[in-house]
mmCIF file of C-alpha atoms in Angstrom:
data_model
loop_
_atom_site.group_PDB
_atom_site.id
_atom_site.type_symbol
_atom_site.label_atom_id
_atom_site.label_comp_id
_atom_site.label_asym_id
_atom_site.label_seq_id
_atom_site.Cartn_x
_atom_site.Cartn_y
_atom_site.Cartn_z
ATOM 1 C CA MET U 15 31.633 88.307 21.787
ATOM 2 C CA THR U 16 34.291 86.320 23.667
ATOM 3 C CA GLN U 17 35.759 88.228 26.579
ATOM 4 C CA ILE U 18 39.477 88.921 26.258
ATOM 5 C CA HIS U 19 41.385 89.183 29.524
ATOM 6 C CA GLN U 20 44.312 91.591 29.675
ATOM 7 C CA ALA U 21 47.819 91.535 31.128
ATOM 8 C CA ASP U 22 51.052 93.341 30.395
ATOM 9 C CA VAL U 23 53.077 90.147 30.641
ATOM 10 C CA ILE U 24 52.021 86.499 30.851
ATOM 11 C CA VAL U 25 54.303 83.812 32.226
ATOM 12 C CA VAL U 26 53.571 80.161 31.450
ATOM 13 C CA GLY U 27 54.850 77.904 34.234
ATOM 14 C CA ALA U 28 55.169 78.476 37.989
ATOM 15 C CA GLY U 29 58.379 76.557 38.534
ATOM 16 C CA ILE U 30 61.512 78.430 39.532
ATOM 17 C CA VAL U 31 62.187 79.778 36.018
ATOM 18 C CA GLY U 32 58.652 81.139 35.692
ATOM 19 C CA LEU U 33 58.638 82.591 39.206
ATOM 20 C CA ALA U 34 61.977 84.287 38.582
ATOM 21 C CA HIS U 35 60.716 85.935 35.403
ATOM 22 C CA ALA U 36 57.462 86.962 37.085
ATOM 23 C CA LEU U 37 59.484 88.687 39.808
ATOM 24 C CA ALA U 38 61.820 90.430 37.375
ATOM 25 C CA VAL U 39 58.893 91.776 35.345
ATOM 26 C CA ALA U 40 56.761 92.691 38.358
ATOM 27 C CA LYS U 41 59.583 94.820 39.768
ATOM 28 C CA LEU U 42 59.078 97.070 36.734
ATOM 29 C CA GLY U 43 55.505 97.768 37.819
ATOM 30 C CA LEU U 44 53.867 95.754 35.053
ATOM 31 C CA LYS U 45 50.766 93.585 35.450
ATOM 32 C CA VAL U 46 51.889 89.959 35.443
ATOM 33 C CA VAL U 47 49.728 86.844 35.207
ATOM 34 C CA VAL U 48 51.255 83.392 35.724
ATOM 35 C CA PHE U 49 49.625 80.216 34.403
ATOM 36 C CA GLU U 50 50.423 76.819 35.902
ATOM 37 C CA ARG U 51 48.717 73.681 34.665
ATOM 38 C CA ASN U 52 48.916 71.962 38.083
ATOM 39 C CA PRO U 53 47.509 73.080 41.453
ATOM 40 C CA TYR U 54 51.140 73.929 42.238
ATOM 41 C CA ALA U 55 54.431 73.288 40.435
ATOM 42 C CA VAL U 56 55.379 69.609 40.639
ATOM 43 C CA GLY U 57 58.231 69.350 38.145
ATOM 44 C CA ALA U 58 62.002 69.647 38.470
ATOM 45 C CA SER U 59 61.676 72.758 40.654
ATOM 46 C CA ILE U 60 60.544 70.731 43.672
ATOM 47 C CA ARG U 61 62.504 67.551 42.918
ATOM 48 C CA ASN U 62 66.010 68.731 43.749
ATOM 49 C CA PHE U 63 68.417 69.359 46.616
ATOM 50 C CA GLY U 64 67.349 72.977 47.101
ATOM 51 C CA MET U 65 70.938 73.999 46.516
ATOM 52 C CA ILE U 66 71.839 77.496 45.359
ATOM 53 C CA TRP U 67 75.251 76.437 44.159
ATOM 54 C CA PRO U 68 77.636 79.138 42.841
ATOM 55 C CA ILE U 69 80.645 76.854 43.405
ATOM 56 C CA GLY U 70 79.483 74.747 40.458
ATOM 57 C CA GLN U 71 79.559 77.621 37.967
ATOM 58 C CA PRO U 72 82.759 78.617 36.118
ATOM 59 C CA TYR U 73 84.233 81.994 36.877
ATOM 60 C CA GLY U 74 82.861 84.823 34.767
ATOM 61 C CA GLU U 75 79.331 85.364 33.470
ATOM 62 C CA LEU U 76 77.816 82.204 34.969
ATOM 63 C CA ARG U 77 79.316 82.652 38.419
ATOM 64 C CA ASP U 78 78.196 86.302 38.420
ATOM 65 C CA ARG U 79 74.703 85.125 37.449
ATOM 66 C CA ALA U 80 74.728 82.564 40.261
ATOM 67 C CA LEU U 81 75.807 85.159 42.828
ATOM 68 C CA LYS U 82 73.091 87.541 41.615
ATOM 69 C CA SER U 83 70.576 84.720 42.006
ATOM 70 C CA ARG U 84 71.874 84.076 45.508
ATOM 71 C CA GLU U 85 71.342 87.717 46.390
ATOM 72 C CA ILE U 86 67.747 87.594 45.137
ATOM 73 C CA TRP U 87 67.091 84.294 46.927
ATOM 74 C CA LEU U 88 68.114 85.901 50.215
ATOM 75 C CA GLU U 89 65.828 88.867 49.542
ATOM 76 C CA VAL U 90 62.858 86.720 48.525
ATOM 77 C CA GLY U 91 63.328 84.210 51.327
ATOM 78 C CA ALA U 92 63.238 86.913 53.973
ATOM 79 C CA LYS U 93 60.005 88.351 52.584
ATOM 80 C CA ALA U 94 58.264 85.108 51.617
ATOM 81 C CA GLY U 95 59.050 83.461 54.929
ATOM 82 C CA PHE U 96 60.799 80.266 53.915
ATOM 83 C CA HIS U 97 63.951 78.884 55.474
ATOM 84 C CA LEU U 98 67.349 79.616 53.930
ATOM 85 C CA ASP U 99 70.548 78.147 55.291
ATOM 86 C CA ARG U 100 73.732 80.002 54.291
ATOM 87 C CA CYS U 101 75.703 76.902 55.153
ATOM 88 C CA GLY U 102 78.391 76.828 52.463
ATOM 89 C CA SER U 103 79.746 73.584 51.045
ATOM 90 C CA LEU U 104 82.574 71.078 51.350
ATOM 91 C CA HIS U 105 84.044 68.973 48.544
ATOM 92 C CA LEU U 106 85.886 66.156 50.287
ATOM 93 C CA ALA U 107 89.080 64.512 49.038
ATOM 94 C CA TYR U 108 90.100 61.023 50.150
ATOM 95 C CA ARG U 109 92.349 60.295 47.176
ATOM 96 C CA GLU U 110 95.390 62.192 45.925
ATOM 97 C CA ASP U 111 93.852 62.887 42.507
ATOM 98 C CA GLU U 112 90.802 64.478 44.164
ATOM 99 C CA LEU U 113 93.003 66.648 46.363
ATOM 100 C CA GLN U 114 95.091 67.695 43.368
ATOM 101 C CA VAL U 115 91.990 68.866 41.456
ATOM 102 C CA ILE U 116 90.931 70.933 44.473
ATOM 103 C CA LYS U 117 94.389 72.513 44.753
ATOM 104 C CA GLU U 118 94.409 73.365 41.048
ATOM 105 C CA PHE U 119 90.937 74.834 41.324
ATOM 106 C CA ILE U 120 91.959 77.171 44.139
ATOM 107 C CA GLU U 121 95.235 78.121 42.445
ATOM 108 C CA THR U 122 93.507 79.087 39.194
ATOM 109 C CA THR U 123 90.786 81.275 40.667
ATOM 110 C CA THR U 124 91.004 85.027 40.980
ATOM 111 C CA GLN U 125 91.649 86.764 44.264
ATOM 112 C CA GLN U 126 88.021 87.905 44.405
ATOM 113 C CA LYS U 127 86.795 84.334 44.278
ATOM 114 C CA GLN U 128 89.467 83.087 46.680
ATOM 115 C CA GLU U 129 87.962 85.194 49.440
ATOM 116 C CA THR U 130 85.131 82.653 49.657
ATOM 117 C CA LEU U 131 87.328 79.571 49.196
ATOM 118 C CA ALA U 132 89.796 77.642 51.319
ATOM 119 C CA LEU U 133 91.633 74.331 51.328
ATOM 120 C CA LEU U 134 90.875 72.807 54.733
ATOM 121 C CA THR U 135 92.772 70.197 56.679
ATOM 122 C CA PRO U 136 90.864 67.240 58.168
ATOM 123 C CA GLU U 137 91.029 68.961 61.549
ATOM 124 C CA GLN U 138 89.478 72.128 60.132
ATOM 125 C CA VAL U 139 86.745 70.074 58.455
ATOM 126 C CA ALA U 140 85.900 68.455 61.796
ATOM 127 C CA GLU U 141 85.497 71.927 63.316
ATOM 128 C CA LYS U 142 82.937 72.863 60.635
ATOM 129 C CA THR U 143 80.767 69.745 60.725
ATOM 130 C CA PRO U 144 80.204 66.541 62.678
ATOM 131 C CA ALA U 145 78.985 64.851 59.489
ATOM 132 C CA VAL U 146 82.314 64.055 57.806
ATOM 133 C CA ILE U 147 84.368 60.911 58.253
ATOM 134 C CA THR U 148 87.854 62.298 58.821
ATOM 135 C CA ASP U 149 89.618 58.918 58.835
ATOM 136 C CA GLY U 150 91.486 58.845 55.530
ATOM 137 C CA LEU U 151 90.450 62.397 54.633
ATOM 138 C CA LEU U 152 93.259 64.323 52.915
ATOM 139 C CA GLY U 153 91.579 67.715 52.726
ATOM 140 C CA ALA U 154 88.495 69.545 51.507
ATOM 141 C CA LEU U 155 87.460 72.511 49.428
ATOM 142 C CA TRP U 156 85.446 74.947 51.521
ATOM 143 C CA SER U 157 83.172 77.413 49.738
ATOM 144 C CA ALA U 158 81.138 79.978 51.642
ATOM 145 C CA THR U 159 78.662 80.910 48.911
ATOM 146 C CA GLU U 160 76.217 77.982 48.898
ATOM 147 C CA VAL U 161 72.696 78.340 50.297
ATOM 148 C CA ILE U 162 70.137 75.602 50.976
ATOM 149 C CA VAL U 163 66.352 75.952 50.784
ATOM 150 C CA ASP U 164 63.616 73.335 50.850
ATOM 151 C CA PRO U 165 62.380 73.560 47.242
ATOM 152 C CA ARG U 166 58.964 72.177 48.142
ATOM 153 C CA GLU U 167 58.477 74.957 50.678
ATOM 154 C CA ALA U 168 60.031 77.741 48.610
ATOM 155 C CA ILE U 169 58.180 77.013 45.362
ATOM 156 C CA LYS U 170 54.860 77.013 47.233
ATOM 157 C CA LYS U 171 55.533 80.226 49.187
ATOM 158 C CA ILE U 172 57.023 82.429 46.471
ATOM 159 C CA PRO U 173 53.681 82.846 44.632
ATOM 160 C CA GLY U 174 52.080 84.235 47.798
ATOM 161 C CA PHE U 175 54.929 86.691 48.178
ATOM 162 C CA LEU U 176 54.668 87.793 44.543
ATOM 163 C CA SER U 177 50.914 88.276 44.883
ATOM 164 C CA ALA U 178 51.170 90.288 48.101
ATOM 165 C CA GLU U 179 54.217 92.356 47.170
ATOM 166 C CA TYR U 180 53.700 92.929 43.439
ATOM 167 C CA ASN U 181 50.059 91.986 42.725
ATOM 168 C CA VAL U 182 51.136 89.121 40.481
ATOM 169 C CA GLU U 183 48.072 87.054 39.579
ATOM 170 C CA PHE U 184 48.376 83.263 39.560
ATOM 171 C CA LYS U 185 46.123 80.911 37.603
ATOM 172 C CA PHE U 186 46.853 77.488 39.053
ATOM 173 C CA GLY U 187 45.199 74.429 37.558
ATOM 174 C CA THR U 188 44.928 76.312 34.278
ATOM 175 C CA VAL U 189 46.339 74.753 31.123
ATOM 176 C CA VAL U 190 47.668 76.920 28.303
ATOM 177 C CA THR U 191 46.712 75.161 25.080
ATOM 178 C CA GLU U 192 47.495 77.731 22.392
ATOM 179 C CA ILE U 193 49.675 80.783 21.902
ATOM 180 C CA SER U 194 49.444 83.161 18.974
ATOM 181 C CA HIS U 195 50.822 86.492 20.071
ATOM 182 C CA PRO U 196 49.383 88.706 21.446
ATOM 183 C CA TYR U 197 46.752 86.109 22.360
ATOM 184 C CA LEU U 198 46.826 83.025 24.521
ATOM 185 C CA ILE U 199 44.163 80.418 25.245
ATOM 186 C CA ALA U 200 44.136 78.981 28.771
ATOM 187 C CA SER U 201 41.422 76.558 29.893
ATOM 188 C CA GLY U 202 39.140 77.957 27.207
ATOM 189 C CA GLU U 203 39.652 81.628 28.115
ATOM 190 C CA LYS U 204 41.330 84.140 25.818
ATOM 191 C CA TRP U 205 44.066 86.409 27.136
ATOM 192 C CA GLN U 206 46.033 89.220 25.550
ATOM 193 C CA ALA U 207 49.499 90.404 26.600
ATOM 194 C CA ASP U 208 52.306 92.530 25.215
ATOM 195 C CA ARG U 209 54.873 89.885 26.104
ATOM 196 C CA ILE U 210 54.602 86.159 26.829
ATOM 197 C CA PHE U 211 57.322 84.159 28.565
ATOM 198 C CA VAL U 212 57.096 80.374 28.205
ATOM 199 C CA CYS U 213 58.898 78.853 31.214
ATOM 200 C CA SER U 214 57.177 75.492 31.389
ATOM 201 C CA GLY U 215 60.189 73.181 31.558
ATOM 202 C CA VAL U 216 60.068 70.070 29.421
ATOM 203 C CA ASP U 217 56.356 70.717 28.834
ATOM 204 C CA PHE U 218 56.993 73.502 26.314
ATOM 205 C CA GLU U 219 57.166 70.847 23.589
ATOM 206 C CA THR U 220 53.353 70.681 23.676
ATOM 207 C CA LEU U 221 53.047 74.390 22.852
ATOM 208 C CA TYR U 222 55.848 74.670 20.296
ATOM 209 C CA PRO U 223 56.564 71.118 19.102
ATOM 210 C CA ASP U 224 58.560 72.198 16.046
ATOM 211 C CA THR U 225 60.725 74.511 18.108
ATOM 212 C CA PHE U 226 61.337 71.735 20.604
ATOM 213 C CA ALA U 227 62.110 69.181 17.908
ATOM 214 C CA ASN U 228 64.713 71.480 16.331
ATOM 215 C CA SER U 229 66.244 72.694 19.596
ATOM 216 C CA GLY U 230 68.630 69.828 20.305
ATOM 217 C CA ILE U 231 67.216 69.597 23.838
ATOM 218 C CA THR U 232 67.274 66.275 25.608
ATOM 219 C CA LYS U 233 65.899 65.264 28.984
ATOM 220 C CA VAL U 234 67.727 64.179 32.112
ATOM 221 C CA LYS U 235 66.272 61.923 34.782
ATOM 222 C CA LEU U 236 67.783 61.983 38.258
ATOM 223 C CA GLN U 237 67.071 59.826 41.320
ATOM 224 C CA MET U 238 67.034 61.202 44.853
ATOM 225 C CA MET U 239 66.204 60.233 48.431
ATOM 226 C CA ARG U 240 65.102 61.837 51.688
ATOM 227 C CA THR U 241 65.748 60.591 55.220
ATOM 228 C CA VAL U 242 63.750 60.924 58.396
ATOM 229 C CA PRO U 243 64.454 64.074 60.454
ATOM 230 C CA GLN U 244 67.720 63.611 62.298
ATOM 231 C CA PRO U 245 67.287 62.900 66.012
ATOM 232 C CA GLU U 246 67.968 65.445 68.777
ATOM 233 C CA ASN U 247 68.148 68.331 66.278
ATOM 234 C CA TRP U 248 71.424 67.041 64.831
ATOM 235 C CA ARG U 249 72.681 69.307 62.050
ATOM 236 C CA ALA U 250 75.297 68.631 59.405
ATOM 237 C CA GLY U 251 75.994 72.364 59.232
ATOM 238 C CA VAL U 252 77.242 72.329 55.629
ATOM 239 C CA ALA U 253 76.323 70.789 52.281
ATOM 240 C CA LEU U 254 78.590 67.842 51.507
ATOM 241 C CA CYS U 255 80.030 66.437 48.273
ATOM 242 C CA GLY U 256 82.327 63.525 47.567
ATOM 243 C CA GLY U 257 85.132 63.478 45.031
ATOM 244 C CA LEU U 258 82.742 62.352 42.289
ATOM 245 C CA THR U 259 81.211 65.830 42.282
ATOM 246 C CA LEU U 260 84.488 67.316 41.054
ATOM 247 C CA THR U 261 83.834 65.486 37.767
ATOM 248 C CA HIS U 262 80.304 66.831 37.412
ATOM 249 C CA TYR U 263 80.409 70.631 37.591
ATOM 250 C CA THR U 264 81.969 72.705 34.811
ATOM 251 C CA SER U 265 83.695 74.976 37.308
ATOM 252 C CA PHE U 266 86.337 72.231 37.717
ATOM 253 C CA ALA U 267 86.631 71.401 34.007
ATOM 254 C CA HIS U 268 89.827 73.411 33.487
ATOM 255 C CA CYS U 269 91.810 71.602 36.201
ATOM 256 C CA PRO U 270 94.679 69.613 34.588
ATOM 257 C CA SER U 271 94.315 66.640 36.953
ATOM 258 C CA LEU U 272 90.602 66.176 36.258
ATOM 259 C CA ALA U 273 91.275 63.777 33.369
ATOM 260 C CA THR U 274 93.335 61.549 35.667
ATOM 261 C CA LEU U 275 90.551 61.569 38.250
ATOM 262 C CA LYS U 276 87.926 60.662 35.648
ATOM 263 C CA THR U 277 90.035 57.830 34.279
ATOM 264 C CA ARG U 278 90.534 56.367 37.735
ATOM 265 C CA ILE U 279 86.788 56.504 38.464
ATOM 266 C CA GLU U 280 85.918 54.910 35.112
ATOM 267 C CA THR U 281 88.412 52.112 35.798
ATOM 268 C CA GLU U 282 87.570 51.414 39.447
ATOM 269 C CA THR U 283 83.834 52.145 39.501
ATOM 270 C CA PRO U 284 82.431 52.252 35.943
ATOM 271 C CA HIS U 285 78.856 52.241 37.265
ATOM 272 C CA PHE U 286 79.284 55.840 38.447
ATOM 273 C CA PRO U 287 79.864 57.378 34.994
ATOM 274 C CA GLU U 288 77.449 54.844 33.444
ATOM 275 C CA TRP U 289 74.568 56.280 35.490
ATOM 276 C CA GLY U 290 75.942 59.821 35.856
ATOM 277 C CA ILE U 291 76.225 59.402 39.612
ATOM 278 C CA HIS U 292 77.831 61.979 41.848
ATOM 279 C CA VAL U 293 76.920 62.112 45.507
ATOM 280 C CA MET U 294 75.815 65.147 47.493
ATOM 281 C CA MET U 295 73.927 65.708 50.731
ATOM 282 C CA SER U 296 71.965 68.707 51.980
ATOM 283 C CA GLN U 297 69.736 69.186 55.018
ATOM 284 C CA ASN U 298 66.470 71.108 55.239
ATOM 285 C CA ALA U 299 64.941 73.015 58.131
ATOM 286 C CA ALA U 300 63.048 69.931 59.302
ATOM 287 C CA GLY U 301 66.345 68.106 59.758
ATOM 288 C CA GLU U 302 65.781 65.729 56.837
ATOM 289 C CA LEU U 303 68.770 64.850 54.667
ATOM 290 C CA ILE U 304 68.391 65.093 50.889
ATOM 291 C CA ILE U 305 70.697 62.659 49.098
ATOM 292 C CA GLY U 306 71.452 62.070 45.430
ATOM 293 C CA ASP U 307 71.829 61.880 42.539
ATOM 294 C CA SER U 308 72.114 60.219 39.138
ATOM 295 C CA HIS U 309 71.756 61.360 35.520
ATOM 296 C CA GLU U 310 70.089 59.350 32.746
ATOM 297 C CA TYR U 311 69.846 61.085 29.374
ATOM 298 C CA GLY U 312 67.228 60.667 26.650
ATOM 299 C CA LEU U 313 64.030 62.163 25.275
ATOM 300 C CA ASN U 314 61.899 59.462 26.890
ATOM 301 C CA PRO U 315 63.354 58.626 30.333
ATOM 302 C CA GLU U 316 62.227 55.411 31.971
ATOM 303 C CA PRO U 317 59.453 56.109 34.513
ATOM 304 C CA PHE U 318 60.796 53.364 36.768
ATOM 305 C CA ASP U 319 63.448 54.088 39.387
ATOM 306 C CA ARG U 320 66.349 51.705 39.813
ATOM 307 C CA VAL U 321 66.944 50.453 43.348
ATOM 308 C CA GLN U 322 70.540 49.688 42.446
ATOM 309 C CA ILE U 323 71.257 53.330 41.589
ATOM 310 C CA ASN U 324 70.007 54.458 44.994
ATOM 311 C CA GLN U 325 72.150 51.781 46.629
ATOM 312 C CA TYR U 326 75.238 52.955 44.733
ATOM 313 C CA ILE U 327 74.555 56.477 46.011
ATOM 314 C CA LEU U 328 74.051 55.398 49.622
ATOM 315 C CA ASP U 329 77.118 53.146 49.626
ATOM 316 C CA TYR U 330 79.285 55.999 48.369
ATOM 317 C CA LEU U 331 77.753 58.457 50.837
ATOM 318 C CA LYS U 332 78.677 56.183 53.733
ATOM 319 C CA LYS U 333 82.330 56.500 52.739
ATOM 320 C CA PHE U 334 82.425 60.202 53.598
ATOM 321 C CA ALA U 335 79.348 61.022 55.727
ATOM 322 C CA GLN U 336 78.482 59.869 59.231
ATOM 323 C CA VAL U 337 74.950 60.748 60.273
ATOM 324 C CA PRO U 338 72.767 59.581 63.159
ATOM 325 C CA GLU U 339 69.971 58.156 61.006
ATOM 326 C CA LEU U 340 69.969 57.099 57.352
ATOM 327 C CA GLU U 341 66.443 55.672 57.271
ATOM 328 C CA ILE U 342 64.946 56.605 53.901
ATOM 329 C CA THR U 343 61.347 57.804 53.917
ATOM 330 C CA GLU U 344 61.003 58.972 50.299
ATOM 331 C CA THR U 345 62.571 58.220 46.952
ATOM 332 C CA TRP U 346 61.687 59.994 43.736
ATOM 333 C CA HIS U 347 62.977 61.076 40.382
ATOM 334 C CA GLY U 348 62.964 64.389 38.577
ATOM 335 C CA VAL U 349 63.245 65.184 34.884
ATOM 336 C CA TYR U 350 64.715 68.396 33.534
ATOM 337 C CA ALA U 351 65.525 69.708 30.091
ATOM 338 C CA LYS U 352 69.142 70.008 28.982
ATOM 339 C CA LEU U 353 70.759 71.468 25.884
ATOM 340 C CA PRO U 354 74.159 69.765 25.627
ATOM 341 C CA GLY U 355 77.014 72.251 25.680
ATOM 342 C CA LYS U 356 74.767 75.163 26.696
ATOM 343 C CA THR U 357 73.606 76.622 29.995
ATOM 344 C CA GLU U 358 70.152 77.672 28.799
ATOM 345 C CA PHE U 359 67.866 77.701 25.768
ATOM 346 C CA ILE U 360 66.298 81.056 24.916
ATOM 347 C CA THR U 361 64.436 81.630 21.671
ATOM 348 C CA GLN U 362 61.579 83.641 20.200
ATOM 349 C CA PRO U 363 59.329 81.342 18.154
ATOM 350 C CA GLU U 364 57.210 84.356 17.227
ATOM 351 C CA THR U 365 57.197 88.081 17.905
ATOM 352 C CA GLY U 366 56.390 88.859 21.520
ATOM 353 C CA VAL U 367 56.936 85.283 22.763
ATOM 354 C CA THR U 368 60.133 84.124 24.473
ATOM 355 C CA ILE U 369 60.876 80.559 25.529
ATOM 356 C CA ILE U 370 63.302 80.205 28.445
ATOM 357 C CA ASN U 371 64.251 76.610 29.053
ATOM 358 C CA ALA U 372 66.935 73.980 29.575
ATOM 359 C CA LEU U 373 68.844 75.445 32.496
ATOM 360 C CA SER U 374 70.356 71.977 32.637
ATOM 361 C CA GLY U 375 69.872 71.174 36.287
ATOM 362 C CA ALA U 376 71.013 74.592 37.553
ATOM 363 C CA GLY U 377 67.589 76.225 37.718
ATOM 364 C CA MET U 378 67.718 76.893 41.448
ATOM 365 C CA THR U 379 71.190 78.391 41.106
ATOM 366 C CA LEU U 380 70.757 80.506 37.979
ATOM 367 C CA SER U 381 67.078 81.359 37.388
ATOM 368 C CA PHE U 382 66.782 84.609 39.324
ATOM 369 C CA GLY U 383 69.965 86.022 37.799
ATOM 370 C CA LEU U 384 69.062 84.871 34.300
ATOM 371 C CA ALA U 385 65.568 86.346 34.560
ATOM 372 C CA THR U 386 67.004 89.706 35.527
ATOM 373 C CA GLU U 387 69.214 89.657 32.412
ATOM 374 C CA VAL U 388 66.419 88.491 30.087
ATOM 375 C CA VAL U 389 63.915 91.081 31.288
ATOM 376 C CA GLU U 390 66.430 93.936 31.188
ATOM 377 C CA LYS U 391 67.220 93.114 27.558
ATOM 378 C CA MET U 392 63.662 92.603 26.380
ATOM 379 C CA LEU U 393 61.595 95.075 28.385
#
């Protein structure tokens, strides 16, 4: 007779979405087993800026979710022993239309949110960071809520924390090939669980191809770069964004002047919207700068990176950032799942199985908060 292994809850995928759901379930005292097909997660969860980014989420449910995630990140980081930088962020305005969007954004937020926001003068920006070119700078949006982690470090250390703190069992290098609740087949072994969470990113299409095909999900490829460690322990001190970023995040979508800004960008620099480019910079504990990114949409993204896209990003960065060393040591691309018009895709393809997917590039920002909501509702 084939041995059947037991768990209360099984999580498929050890990226940030899977880890967040494992934590939320484990806090209830249930036995959790996490399956990851690779020796460690190598998907979108480690191929990003490491930004926990509440400023990008519109006020209301999504911002509350982002702030809850931030709170959990701080708790987990302290216990798991990875670096977190509560550095905040600056959105820089060098053109009047960019400054106008920032002013409208601040004016239309609630008092509660305004406590973490400010419109800074160029002089005030210079006091916060040595990394900004103040010549021609009109002002900047300061937000105090953003936190930076190194995703490669965090995603590797969180499993150890979950194992030590909550006895979560991890099965790395173990491929889930079949699910038929309450059973699951992983690398030839049969498991049984009351609840199964499928958090395997774009890979869930191999487990539930019909569900994926009917979901409306597409894929997004982004290109990023990493510099050498900055000399003499130079620190930027904050996460930086140019005016392009105001056109990317939905938190700014309600600003009346945004349409004018988008039109100007499309007219002057059509390659930015063509490749979904907006330019941001973060810095990890090692002093390396993480720079990006672009957005190419489609179910079968090209595996080849475009040198020209990286050059567009670097050229734009040099217009607002001054750093000691911009030597690039790594370039890469990530691919994440996106459901256009939605912030996540949650469905139950069969009783006892829940797919959580398509956090649309905001997995680091939203996963912990979303997992708390999902688990509270279902368990």
